[in-house]
mmCIF file of C-alpha atoms in Angstrom:
data_model
loop_
_atom_site.group_PDB
_atom_site.id
_atom_site.type_symbol
_atom_site.label_atom_id
_atom_site.label_comp_id
_atom_site.label_asym_id
_atom_site.label_seq_id
_atom_site.Cartn_x
_atom_site.Cartn_y
_atom_site.Cartn_z
ATOM 1 C CA UNK A 1 0.000 0.000 0.000
ATOM 2 C CA UNK A 2 2.882 2.375 0.627
ATOM 3 C CA UNK A 3 3.992 1.883 -2.982
ATOM 4 C CA UNK A 4 0.483 2.747 -4.128
ATOM 5 C CA UNK A 5 0.439 6.020 -2.195
ATOM 6 C CA UNK A 6 3.936 6.801 -3.458
ATOM 7 C CA UNK A 7 2.680 6.360 -7.020
ATOM 8 C CA UNK A 8 -0.283 8.626 -6.237
ATOM 9 C CA UNK A 9 2.013 11.296 -4.814
ATOM 10 C CA UNK A 10 4.441 11.093 -7.738
ATOM 11 C CA UNK A 11 1.535 11.381 -10.210
ATOM 12 C CA UNK A 12 0.211 14.431 -8.359
ATOM 13 C CA UNK A 13 3.610 16.139 -8.420
ATOM 14 C CA UNK A 14 4.066 15.377 -12.115
ATOM 15 C CA UNK A 15 0.620 16.737 -12.949
ATOM 16 C CA UNK A 16 1.195 19.853 -10.843
ATOM 17 C CA UNK A 17 4.560 20.527 -12.531
ATOM 18 C CA UNK A 18 2.986 20.120 -15.979
ATOM 19 C CA UNK A 19 0.159 22.464 -15.026
ATOM 20 C CA UNK A 20 2.508 25.149 -13.696
ATOM 21 C CA UNK A 21 4.721 24.857 -16.772
ATOM 22 C CA UNK A 22 1.734 25.170 -19.109
ATOM 23 C CA UNK A 23 0.458 28.222 -17.232
ATOM 24 C CA UNK A 24 3.878 29.907 -17.389
ATOM 25 C CA UNK A 25 4.305 29.164 -21.093
ATOM 26 C CA UNK A 26 0.780 30.323 -21.849
ATOM 27 C CA UNK A 27 1.317 33.559 -19.940
ATOM 28 C CA UNK A 28 4.581 34.208 -21.787
ATOM 29 C CA UNK A 29 3.033 33.421 -25.190
ATOM 30 C CA UNK A 30 0.059 35.652 -24.396
ATOM 31 C CA UNK A 31 2.378 38.490 -23.404
ATOM 32 C CA UNK A 32 4.372 38.077 -26.614
ATOM 33 C CA UNK A 33 1.154 38.081 -28.634
ATOM 34 C CA UNK A 34 -0.014 41.293 -26.948
ATOM 35 C CA UNK A 35 3.391 42.907 -27.512
ATOM 36 C CA UNK A 36 3.332 41.942 -31.188
ATOM 37 C CA UNK A 37 -0.221 43.242 -31.585
ATOM 38 C CA UNK A 38 0.815 46.446 -29.822
ATOM 39 C CA UNK A 39 3.841 46.846 -32.109
ATOM 40 C CA UNK A 40 1.679 46.168 -35.162
ATOM 41 C CA UNK A 41 -0.785 48.861 -34.124
ATOM 42 C CA UNK A 42 2.013 51.359 -33.470
ATOM 43 C CA UNK A 43 3.679 50.533 -36.781
ATOM 44 C CA UNK A 44 0.463 51.027 -38.735
ATOM 45 C CA UNK A 45 -0.150 54.302 -36.933
ATOM 46 C CA UNK A 46 3.450 55.382 -37.574
ATOM 47 C CA UNK A 47 2.915 54.614 -41.262
ATOM 48 C CA UNK A 48 -0.076 56.981 -41.303
ATOM 49 C CA UNK A 49 1.894 59.708 -39.514
ATOM 50 C CA UNK A 50 4.909 59.287 -41.808
ATOM 51 C CA UNK A 51 2.672 59.246 -44.871
ATOM 52 C CA UNK A 52 0.997 62.501 -43.852
ATOM 53 C CA UNK A 53 4.402 64.106 -43.228
ATOM 54 C CA UNK A 54 5.845 62.988 -46.573
ATOM 55 C CA UNK A 55 2.733 63.928 -48.552
ATOM 56 C CA UNK A 56 2.824 67.396 -47.003
ATOM 57 C CA UNK A 57 6.446 67.821 -48.079
ATOM 58 C CA UNK A 58 5.586 66.553 -51.565
ATOM 59 C CA UNK A 59 2.708 69.023 -51.837
ATOM 60 C CA UNK A 60 4.996 71.810 -50.710
ATOM 61 C CA UNK A 61 7.486 70.972 -53.470
ATOM 62 C CA UNK A 62 4.785 70.848 -56.140
ATOM 63 C CA UNK A 63 3.286 74.169 -55.079
ATOM 64 C CA UNK A 64 6.711 75.790 -55.014
ATOM 65 C CA UNK A 65 7.538 74.436 -58.468
ATOM 66 C CA UNK A 66 4.246 75.778 -59.821
ATOM 67 C CA UNK A 67 5.615 79.283 -59.198
ATOM 68 C CA UNK A 68 8.192 78.768 -61.950
ATOM 69 C CA UNK A 69 6.397 76.121 -64.046
ATOM 70 C CA UNK A 70 2.946 77.216 -65.293
ATOM 71 C CA UNK A 71 2.257 73.652 -66.481
ATOM 72 C CA UNK A 72 1.779 72.577 -62.840
ATOM 73 C CA UNK A 73 -1.841 73.667 -62.505
ATOM 74 C CA UNK A 74 -3.723 73.510 -59.159
ATOM 75 C CA UNK A 75 -5.889 70.646 -60.433
ATOM 76 C CA UNK A 76 -2.789 68.411 -60.349
ATOM 77 C CA UNK A 77 -2.429 68.593 -56.573
ATOM 78 C CA UNK A 78 -5.824 69.642 -55.181
ATOM 79 C CA UNK A 79 -7.056 66.054 -54.804
ATOM 80 C CA UNK A 80 -3.784 65.033 -53.147
ATOM 81 C CA UNK A 81 -4.049 67.996 -50.778
ATOM 82 C CA UNK A 82 -7.620 67.060 -49.870
ATOM 83 C CA UNK A 83 -6.535 63.484 -49.077
ATOM 84 C CA UNK A 84 -3.577 64.730 -47.041
ATOM 85 C CA UNK A 85 -5.750 67.059 -44.978
ATOM 86 C CA UNK A 86 -8.229 64.240 -44.351
ATOM 87 C CA UNK A 87 -5.354 62.010 -43.223
ATOM 88 C CA UNK A 88 -4.172 64.748 -40.863
ATOM 89 C CA UNK A 89 -7.664 64.988 -39.352
ATOM 90 C CA UNK A 90 -7.827 61.213 -38.909
ATOM 91 C CA UNK A 91 -4.491 61.159 -37.109
ATOM 92 C CA UNK A 92 -5.585 64.066 -34.899
ATOM 93 C CA UNK A 93 -8.777 62.210 -33.922
ATOM 94 C CA UNK A 94 -6.690 59.149 -33.153
ATOM 95 C CA UNK A 95 -4.358 61.168 -30.907
ATOM 96 C CA UNK A 96 -7.305 62.836 -29.112
ATOM 97 C CA UNK A 97 -9.279 59.616 -28.672
ATOM 98 C CA UNK A 98 -9.802 58.408 -25.112
ATOM 99 C CA UNK A 99 -10.871 54.962 -26.263
ATOM 100 C CA UNK A 100 -7.379 53.953 -27.411
ATOM 101 C CA UNK A 101 -4.670 54.746 -24.922
ATOM 102 C CA UNK A 102 -1.820 53.568 -27.120
ATOM 103 C CA UNK A 103 0.134 56.816 -27.145
ATOM 104 C CA UNK A 104 2.148 58.403 -24.377
ATOM 105 C CA UNK A 105 1.583 62.005 -23.390
ATOM 106 C CA UNK A 106 4.781 63.073 -25.162
ATOM 107 C CA UNK A 107 3.702 61.287 -28.335
ATOM 108 C CA UNK A 108 0.337 63.046 -28.338
ATOM 109 C CA UNK A 109 2.061 66.386 -27.848
ATOM 110 C CA UNK A 110 4.495 65.679 -30.699
ATOM 111 C CA UNK A 111 1.736 64.524 -33.060
ATOM 112 C CA UNK A 112 -0.539 67.481 -32.339
ATOM 113 C CA UNK A 113 2.328 69.927 -32.802
ATOM 114 C CA UNK A 114 3.457 68.262 -36.040
ATOM 115 C CA UNK A 115 -0.067 68.184 -37.491
ATOM 116 C CA UNK A 116 -0.668 71.833 -36.662
ATOM 117 C CA UNK A 117 2.618 72.791 -38.321
ATOM 118 C CA UNK A 118 1.827 70.734 -41.426
ATOM 119 C CA UNK A 119 -1.557 72.400 -41.812
ATOM 120 C CA UNK A 120 0.025 75.818 -41.403
ATOM 121 C CA UNK A 121 2.627 74.896 -44.026
ATOM 122 C CA UNK A 122 -0.065 73.820 -46.501
ATOM 123 C CA UNK A 123 -1.994 77.039 -45.901
ATOM 124 C CA UNK A 124 1.209 79.077 -46.213
ATOM 125 C CA UNK A 125 2.056 77.372 -49.528
ATOM 126 C CA UNK A 126 -1.436 78.055 -50.882
ATOM 127 C CA UNK A 127 -1.219 81.741 -49.957
ATOM 128 C CA UNK A 128 2.215 81.940 -51.585
ATOM 129 C CA UNK A 129 0.702 81.081 -54.967
ATOM 130 C CA UNK A 130 -0.886 84.529 -55.144
ATOM 131 C CA UNK A 131 1.102 87.284 -56.908
ATOM 132 C CA UNK A 132 3.394 89.128 -54.464
ATOM 133 C CA UNK A 133 6.684 90.977 -54.332
ATOM 134 C CA UNK A 134 9.996 89.412 -53.360
ATOM 135 C CA UNK A 135 9.965 90.818 -49.824
ATOM 136 C CA UNK A 136 6.630 89.246 -48.950
ATOM 137 C CA UNK A 137 7.639 86.021 -50.745
ATOM 138 C CA UNK A 138 10.779 85.809 -48.606
ATOM 139 C CA UNK A 139 8.590 86.096 -45.508
ATOM 140 C CA UNK A 140 6.512 83.169 -46.689
ATOM 141 C CA UNK A 141 9.725 81.252 -47.398
ATOM 142 C CA UNK A 142 10.890 81.846 -43.845
ATOM 143 C CA UNK A 143 7.553 80.566 -42.528
ATOM 144 C CA UNK A 144 7.784 77.442 -44.702
ATOM 145 C CA UNK A 145 11.327 76.727 -43.526
ATOM 146 C CA UNK A 146 10.223 77.107 -39.921
ATOM 147 C CA UNK A 147 7.217 74.796 -40.344
ATOM 148 C CA UNK A 148 9.313 72.139 -42.066
ATOM 149 C CA UNK A 149 12.086 72.278 -39.464
ATOM 150 C CA UNK A 150 9.795 72.164 -36.448
ATOM 151 C CA UNK A 151 7.488 69.475 -37.841
ATOM 152 C CA UNK A 152 10.568 67.391 -38.671
ATOM 153 C CA UNK A 153 11.791 67.702 -35.076
ATOM 154 C CA UNK A 154 8.363 66.676 -33.751
ATOM 155 C CA UNK A 155 8.296 63.734 -36.123
ATOM 156 C CA UNK A 156 11.715 62.491 -34.977
ATOM 157 C CA UNK A 157 10.680 62.884 -31.347
ATOM 158 C CA UNK A 158 7.566 60.836 -32.049
ATOM 159 C CA UNK A 159 9.467 58.015 -33.755
ATOM 160 C CA UNK A 160 11.923 57.761 -30.858
ATOM 161 C CA UNK A 161 8.983 57.358 -28.471
ATOM 162 C CA UNK A 162 6.955 55.047 -30.670
ATOM 163 C CA UNK A 163 9.032 51.865 -30.225
ATOM 164 C CA UNK A 164 11.550 50.323 -27.880
ATOM 165 C CA UNK A 165 15.030 50.870 -29.230
ATOM 166 C CA UNK A 166 16.238 47.304 -29.611
ATOM 167 C CA UNK A 167 18.109 45.499 -32.353
ATOM 168 C CA UNK A 168 14.910 44.591 -34.209
ATOM 169 C CA UNK A 169 13.426 48.077 -34.194
ATOM 170 C CA UNK A 170 16.625 50.008 -34.856
ATOM 171 C CA UNK A 171 16.866 49.070 -38.535
ATOM 172 C CA UNK A 172 13.237 49.984 -39.144
ATOM 173 C CA UNK A 173 13.551 53.322 -37.346
ATOM 174 C CA UNK A 174 16.759 54.119 -39.190
ATOM 175 C CA UNK A 175 15.091 53.416 -42.526
ATOM 176 C CA UNK A 176 12.138 55.767 -41.973
ATOM 177 C CA UNK A 177 14.356 58.523 -40.512
ATOM 178 C CA UNK A 178 16.795 58.235 -43.382
ATOM 179 C CA UNK A 179 13.902 58.348 -45.811
ATOM 180 C CA UNK A 180 12.462 61.471 -44.203
ATOM 181 C CA UNK A 181 15.880 63.124 -44.088
ATOM 182 C CA UNK A 182 16.168 62.519 -47.814
ATOM 183 C CA UNK A 183 12.726 64.045 -48.395
ATOM 184 C CA UNK A 184 13.575 67.117 -46.334
ATOM 185 C CA UNK A 185 16.823 67.580 -48.264
ATOM 186 C CA UNK A 186 14.986 67.280 -51.598
ATOM 187 C CA UNK A 187 12.413 69.807 -50.373
ATOM 188 C CA UNK A 188 15.134 72.288 -49.454
ATOM 189 C CA UNK A 189 16.811 71.806 -52.848
ATOM 190 C CA UNK A 190 13.522 72.597 -54.633
ATOM 191 C CA UNK A 191 12.987 75.638 -52.416
ATOM 192 C CA UNK A 192 16.455 77.000 -53.273
ATOM 193 C CA UNK A 193 16.078 76.290 -56.993
ATOM 194 C CA UNK A 194 12.729 78.081 -57.078
ATOM 195 C CA UNK A 195 14.288 81.055 -55.295
ATOM 196 C CA UNK A 196 17.081 81.070 -57.891
ATOM 197 C CA UNK A 197 14.552 81.060 -60.730
ATOM 198 C CA UNK A 198 12.465 83.804 -59.100
ATOM 199 C CA UNK A 199 15.301 86.057 -57.912
ATOM 200 C CA UNK A 200 17.629 85.641 -60.860
ATOM 201 C CA UNK A 201 21.349 85.020 -61.041
ATOM 202 C CA UNK A 202 22.163 87.503 -58.285
ATOM 203 C CA UNK A 203 20.787 85.210 -55.578
ATOM 204 C CA UNK A 204 24.214 83.834 -54.642
ATOM 205 C CA UNK A 205 22.992 82.650 -51.228
ATOM 206 C CA UNK A 206 20.497 80.233 -52.790
ATOM 207 C CA UNK A 207 23.212 78.914 -55.086
ATOM 208 C CA UNK A 208 25.528 78.232 -52.164
ATOM 209 C CA UNK A 209 22.803 76.562 -50.095
ATOM 210 C CA UNK A 210 21.897 74.311 -53.003
ATOM 211 C CA UNK A 211 25.547 73.330 -53.469
ATOM 212 C CA UNK A 212 25.771 72.522 -49.746
ATOM 213 C CA UNK A 213 22.626 70.377 -49.997
ATOM 214 C CA UNK A 214 24.264 68.278 -52.713
ATOM 215 C CA UNK A 215 26.910 67.484 -50.117
ATOM 216 C CA UNK A 216 24.160 66.383 -47.718
ATOM 217 C CA UNK A 217 22.914 63.986 -50.391
ATOM 218 C CA UNK A 218 26.396 62.559 -50.690
ATOM 219 C CA UNK A 219 26.542 61.999 -46.912
ATOM 220 C CA UNK A 220 23.218 60.138 -46.962
ATOM 221 C CA UNK A 221 24.724 57.593 -49.343
ATOM 222 C CA UNK A 222 27.016 56.297 -46.556
ATOM 223 C CA UNK A 223 23.995 55.547 -44.354
ATOM 224 C CA UNK A 224 22.361 53.775 -47.275
ATOM 225 C CA UNK A 225 25.467 51.628 -47.691
ATOM 226 C CA UNK A 226 25.137 50.517 -44.078
ATOM 227 C CA UNK A 227 21.474 49.633 -44.559
ATOM 228 C CA UNK A 228 22.257 47.703 -47.719
ATOM 229 C CA UNK A 229 24.683 45.523 -45.748
ATOM 230 C CA UNK A 230 22.179 44.927 -42.926
ATOM 231 C CA UNK A 231 18.937 44.442 -44.840
ATOM 232 C CA UNK A 232 18.377 40.963 -46.224
ATOM 233 C CA UNK A 233 15.380 41.784 -48.407
ATOM 234 C CA UNK A 234 16.106 41.666 -52.179
ATOM 235 C CA UNK A 235 13.562 44.373 -52.978
ATOM 236 C CA UNK A 236 15.053 46.770 -50.423
ATOM 237 C CA UNK A 237 18.535 46.032 -51.756
ATOM 238 C CA UNK A 238 17.394 46.849 -55.294
ATOM 239 C CA UNK A 239 15.854 50.165 -54.198
ATOM 240 C CA UNK A 240 18.930 51.089 -52.148
ATOM 241 C CA UNK A 241 21.214 50.305 -55.087
ATOM 242 C CA UNK A 242 19.189 52.645 -57.286
ATOM 243 C CA UNK A 243 19.333 55.339 -54.614
ATOM 244 C CA UNK A 244 23.082 54.884 -54.260
ATOM 245 C CA UNK A 245 23.458 55.172 -58.000
ATOM 246 C CA UNK A 246 21.594 58.486 -57.978
ATOM 247 C CA UNK A 247 23.474 59.698 -54.874
ATOM 248 C CA UNK A 248 26.892 58.718 -56.193
ATOM 249 C CA UNK A 249 29.682 61.329 -56.152
ATOM 250 C CA UNK A 250 29.465 61.564 -59.955
ATOM 251 C CA UNK A 251 25.813 62.615 -59.746
ATOM 252 C CA UNK A 252 26.109 64.987 -56.771
ATOM 253 C CA UNK A 253 29.415 66.512 -57.963
ATOM 254 C CA UNK A 254 27.957 66.994 -61.427
ATOM 255 C CA UNK A 255 24.943 68.740 -59.930
ATOM 256 C CA UNK A 256 27.149 70.947 -57.765
ATOM 257 C CA UNK A 257 29.346 71.728 -60.805
ATOM 258 C CA UNK A 258 26.359 72.919 -62.830
ATOM 259 C CA UNK A 259 25.246 75.166 -59.980
ATOM 260 C CA UNK A 260 28.729 76.586 -59.485
ATOM 261 C CA UNK A 261 29.197 77.218 -63.212
ATOM 262 C CA UNK A 262 25.884 79.059 -63.377
ATOM 263 C CA UNK A 263 26.753 81.158 -60.311
ATOM 264 C CA UNK A 264 30.338 81.926 -61.380
ATOM 265 C CA UNK A 265 29.724 82.693 -65.065
ATOM 266 C CA UNK A 266 26.287 84.287 -64.809
ATOM 267 C CA UNK A 267 24.726 81.717 -67.073
ATOM 268 C CA UNK A 268 21.048 81.024 -66.540
ATOM 269 C CA UNK A 269 20.548 77.712 -64.784
ATOM 270 C CA UNK A 270 18.663 75.009 -66.678
ATOM 271 C CA UNK A 271 16.840 73.387 -63.782
ATOM 272 C CA UNK A 272 14.902 70.842 -65.851
ATOM 273 C CA UNK A 273 17.434 68.085 -65.279
ATOM 274 C CA UNK A 274 17.627 68.889 -61.568
ATOM 275 C CA UNK A 275 13.844 68.744 -61.256
ATOM 276 C CA UNK A 276 13.825 65.328 -62.956
ATOM 277 C CA UNK A 277 16.650 64.212 -60.666
ATOM 278 C CA UNK A 278 14.713 65.250 -57.560
ATOM 279 C CA UNK A 279 11.552 63.565 -58.884
ATOM 280 C CA UNK A 280 13.425 60.286 -59.415
ATOM 281 C CA UNK A 281 14.887 60.412 -55.900
ATOM 282 C CA UNK A 282 11.423 61.116 -54.503
ATOM 283 C CA UNK A 283 10.017 58.075 -56.343
ATOM 284 C CA UNK A 284 12.731 55.784 -54.995
ATOM 285 C CA UNK A 285 12.354 57.281 -51.527
ATOM 286 C CA UNK A 286 8.628 56.525 -51.568
ATOM 287 C CA UNK A 287 9.308 52.906 -52.570
ATOM 288 C CA UNK A 288 11.900 52.551 -49.819
ATOM 289 C CA UNK A 289 9.480 54.072 -47.302
ATOM 290 C CA UNK A 290 6.630 51.727 -48.266
ATOM 291 C CA UNK A 291 8.798 48.617 -48.333
ATOM 292 C CA UNK A 292 10.248 49.363 -44.889
ATOM 293 C CA UNK A 293 6.789 49.548 -43.360
ATOM 294 C CA UNK A 294 5.595 46.476 -45.248
ATOM 295 C CA UNK A 295 8.493 44.437 -43.856
ATOM 296 C CA UNK A 296 7.911 45.679 -40.313
ATOM 297 C CA UNK A 297 4.177 44.971 -40.469
ATOM 298 C CA UNK A 298 4.869 41.524 -41.898
ATOM 299 C CA UNK A 299 7.345 40.836 -39.094
ATOM 300 C CA UNK A 300 4.824 41.882 -36.430
ATOM 301 C CA UNK A 301 2.122 39.709 -37.960
ATOM 302 C CA UNK A 302 4.512 36.775 -38.157
ATOM 303 C CA UNK A 303 5.321 37.144 -34.470
ATOM 304 C CA UNK A 304 1.611 37.334 -33.686
ATOM 305 C CA UNK A 305 1.019 34.139 -35.681
ATOM 306 C CA UNK A 306 3.850 32.353 -33.882
ATOM 307 C CA UNK A 307 2.535 33.451 -30.487
ATOM 308 C CA UNK A 308 -1.003 32.431 -31.406
ATOM 309 C CA UNK A 309 0.263 29.050 -32.595
ATOM 310 C CA UNK A 310 2.099 28.577 -29.301
ATOM 311 C CA UNK A 311 -1.054 29.507 -27.360
ATOM 312 C CA UNK A 312 -3.176 27.056 -29.355
ATOM 313 C CA UNK A 313 -0.564 24.332 -28.852
ATOM 314 C CA UNK A 314 -0.531 24.912 -25.102
ATOM 315 C CA UNK A 315 -4.327 24.819 -24.971
ATOM 316 C CA UNK A 316 -4.321 21.532 -26.898
ATOM 317 C CA UNK A 317 -1.632 20.108 -24.595
ATOM 318 C CA UNK A 318 -3.604 21.223 -21.544
ATOM 319 C CA UNK A 319 -6.673 19.509 -22.992
ATOM 320 C CA UNK A 320 -4.724 16.294 -23.486
ATOM 321 C CA UNK A 321 -3.385 16.516 -19.945
ATOM 322 C CA UNK A 322 -6.891 17.076 -18.600
ATOM 323 C CA UNK A 323 -8.104 14.129 -20.672
ATOM 324 C CA UNK A 324 -5.236 12.029 -19.327
ATOM 325 C CA UNK A 325 -6.387 12.797 -15.802
ATOM 326 C CA UNK A 326 -10.115 12.710 -16.496
ATOM 327 C CA UNK A 327 -10.335 9.416 -18.343
ATOM 328 C CA UNK A 328 -8.850 7.258 -15.540
ATOM 329 C CA UNK A 329 -11.084 9.079 -13.093
ATOM 330 C CA UNK A 330 -14.168 8.377 -15.187
ATOM 331 C CA UNK A 331 -13.160 4.743 -15.638
ATOM 332 C CA UNK A 332 -12.552 4.358 -11.901
ATOM 333 C CA UNK A 333 -15.885 5.998 -11.087
ATOM 334 C CA UNK A 334 -17.631 3.735 -13.607
ATOM 335 C CA UNK A 335 -16.027 0.652 -12.034
ATOM 336 C CA UNK A 336 -16.988 1.858 -8.559
ATOM 337 C CA UNK A 337 -20.596 2.354 -9.674
ATOM 338 C CA UNK A 338 -20.709 -1.129 -11.231
ATOM 339 C CA UNK A 339 -19.124 -2.641 -8.101
ATOM 340 C CA UNK A 340 -21.637 -0.926 -5.812
ATOM 341 C CA UNK A 341 -24.541 -2.146 -7.945
ATOM 342 C CA UNK A 342 -23.225 -5.708 -7.902
ATOM 343 C CA UNK A 343 -22.520 -5.545 -4.169
ATOM 344 C CA UNK A 344 -26.063 -4.310 -3.469
ATOM 345 C CA UNK A 345 -27.487 -7.252 -5.445
ATOM 346 C CA UNK A 346 -25.268 -9.735 -3.598
ATOM 347 C CA UNK A 347 -26.377 -8.410 -0.216
ATOM 348 C CA UNK A 348 -30.034 -8.662 -1.213
ATOM 349 C CA UNK A 349 -29.495 -12.255 -2.387
ATOM 350 C CA UNK A 350 -27.739 -13.174 0.846
ATOM 351 C CA UNK A 351 -30.491 -11.592 2.904
ATOM 352 C CA UNK A 352 -32.973 -13.812 1.066
ATOM 353 C CA UNK A 353 -30.862 -16.904 1.608
ATOM 354 C CA UNK A 354 -29.749 -17.148 -2.020
ATOM 355 C CA UNK A 355 -26.120 -18.232 -2.114
ATOM 356 C CA UNK A 356 -25.780 -17.778 -5.919
ATOM 357 C CA UNK A 357 -24.046 -14.384 -5.857
ATOM 358 C CA UNK A 358 -21.608 -12.842 -8.332
ATOM 359 C CA UNK A 359 -17.954 -12.707 -7.476
ATOM 360 C CA UNK A 360 -17.157 -9.051 -6.591
ATOM 361 C CA UNK A 361 -14.388 -7.262 -8.462
ATOM 362 C CA UNK A 362 -11.160 -6.367 -6.693
ATOM 363 C CA UNK A 363 -10.104 -2.711 -6.304
ATOM 364 C CA UNK A 364 -6.905 -1.312 -4.924
ATOM 365 C CA UNK A 365 -8.482 0.387 -1.956
ATOM 366 C CA UNK A 366 -8.477 -0.803 1.640
ATOM 367 C CA UNK A 367 -12.082 0.258 2.229
ATOM 368 C CA UNK A 368 -13.409 -1.553 -0.822
ATOM 369 C CA UNK A 369 -11.318 -4.640 -0.078
ATOM 370 C CA UNK A 370 -12.706 -4.679 3.478
ATOM 371 C CA UNK A 371 -16.267 -4.516 2.162
ATOM 372 C CA UNK A 372 -15.548 -7.347 -0.283
ATOM 373 C CA UNK A 373 -14.033 -9.469 2.505
ATOM 374 C CA UNK A 374 -17.061 -8.790 4.713
ATOM 375 C CA UNK A 375 -19.408 -9.958 1.961
ATOM 376 C CA UNK A 376 -17.365 -13.137 1.474
ATOM 377 C CA UNK A 377 -17.388 -13.824 5.242
ATOM 378 C CA UNK A 378 -21.145 -13.240 5.303
ATOM 379 C CA UNK A 379 -21.545 -15.764 2.497
ATOM 380 C CA UNK A 380 -19.424 -18.326 4.366
ATOM 381 C CA UNK A 381 -21.428 -17.704 7.515
ATOM 382 C CA UNK A 382 -24.691 -18.387 5.682
ATOM 383 C CA UNK A 383 -23.252 -21.527 4.083
ATOM 384 C CA UNK A 384 -22.127 -22.785 7.505
ATOM 385 C CA UNK A 385 -25.506 -21.956 8.976
ATOM 386 C CA UNK A 386 -27.308 -23.911 6.241
ATOM 387 C CA UNK A 387 -24.992 -26.914 6.779
ATOM 388 C CA UNK A 388 -25.628 -26.924 10.523
ATOM 389 C CA UNK A 389 -29.361 -26.684 9.975
ATOM 390 C CA UNK A 390 -29.246 -29.675 7.659
ATOM 391 C CA UNK A 391 -27.237 -31.699 10.186
ATOM 392 C CA UNK A 392 -29.669 -30.768 12.945
ATOM 393 C CA UNK A 393 -32.681 -31.885 10.927
ATOM 394 C CA UNK A 394 -30.962 -35.149 10.001
ATOM 395 C CA UNK A 395 -30.127 -35.822 13.660
ATOM 396 C CA UNK A 396 -33.652 -35.037 14.758
ATOM 397 C CA UNK A 397 -35.013 -37.365 12.127
ATOM 398 C CA UNK A 398 -32.596 -40.087 13.191
ATOM 399 C CA UNK A 399 -33.550 -39.691 16.886
ATOM 400 C CA UNK A 400 -37.206 -39.698 16.042
ATOM 401 C CA UNK A 401 -36.806 -42.880 13.962
ATOM 402 C CA UNK A 402 -34.843 -44.656 16.712
ATOM 403 C CA UNK A 403 -37.522 -43.794 19.289
ATOM 404 C CA UNK A 404 -40.146 -45.820 17.307
ATOM 405 C CA UNK A 405 -38.057 -49.016 16.839
ATOM 406 C CA UNK A 406 -37.140 -51.757 19.255
ATOM 407 C CA UNK A 407 -33.381 -52.030 19.284
ATOM 408 C CA UNK A 408 -33.387 -55.824 19.694
ATOM 409 C CA UNK A 409 -36.051 -56.885 17.171
ATOM 410 C CA UNK A 410 -35.936 -53.743 15.051
ATOM 411 C CA UNK A 411 -39.757 -53.624 14.938
ATOM 412 C CA UNK A 412 -42.111 -50.811 15.912
ATOM 413 C CA UNK A 413 -42.609 -50.508 19.668
ATOM 414 C CA UNK A 414 -45.556 -49.528 21.787
ATOM 415 C CA UNK A 415 -44.943 -45.753 21.261
ATOM 416 C CA UNK A 416 -45.380 -46.209 17.524
ATOM 417 C CA UNK A 417 -48.409 -48.370 18.132
ATOM 418 C CA UNK A 418 -50.076 -45.683 20.269
ATOM 419 C CA UNK A 419 -49.131 -42.978 17.756
ATOM 420 C CA UNK A 420 -50.577 -44.930 14.866
ATOM 421 C CA UNK A 421 -53.639 -46.016 16.899
#
């Protein structure tokens, strides 16, 4: 019996350890799933914020170019501006919503500030399309530069707060910041080129700023080289290679040489090639931006799927463990019920003097074994009682028969005679 209880105790400990392990694994998988879902939500929201920021910069460049290119009519960007303003309103409602507390206080402050600055920039660009003198235009240019600079700072502050800076998130954050830095540089180049076209060849300051910005483009190529080595996605590598080709020293030095030659020799600058160059960089930048977010969203969803698979596996294992414990219990209870039914029938038979009872089943329990032994002893007692009764009746019959016979002649005696008479 001690071995039996030892087996019971060992089984209990094993079951308890399995249960604790399953609970711990389930809790960890659930936490990972929630973290992945949280990262997915933040990434999708960051994509909306980044898209609104980039579209605003793109609209600013188009509006500025329309000042020197009459072919860029307002109908070409009005629909895009309407969509951008709607996106800004959606992001603002998201930041002000009390139902989704997924943003920190600093993030909400950064987003509100950035959205307000972007709207002011769009309004400032629209007002700048009206005819005005150079002095007023310069004031609008100063406002645009301020809005772009401050909104860029708010955007960077938001991205630093939006995710935990670990090895997985660093590459994604670096890609979107590099992409936005490229867009800001392209925007500044367009602004300076438009000023050169509007102010004429005497605007040496705009020439020098544009030449300096070509150097910024050259510096960005080194960061792209790093990302090309780290990223393992073929599509990203293809886009980065195209960007590196356009940001090569030959391209940037050639652009700077054209600007310097126009400034030094007083030759009117042909900006058509530069506009096409900026447009191509903007196209590649948009592809790089979209692919970076697609990869991050795919990674978050993959982690969610893995966590969900782990949770489902643990639930299935817990079900099997419960079944492993429940089935023996049900079988034991079924056997107990059958044993009790049979035992009740045996007792009723014995109480009626019927010795034809079924042999009770044996169970590994002292109480049940004691009951079975008691029933067997009761059966033996009844069998012994029946045997004694039979012997008693036989003896009585024998005594009665001997009382009617004469022992010498073996004939009926007077007692039998009187009984018969």
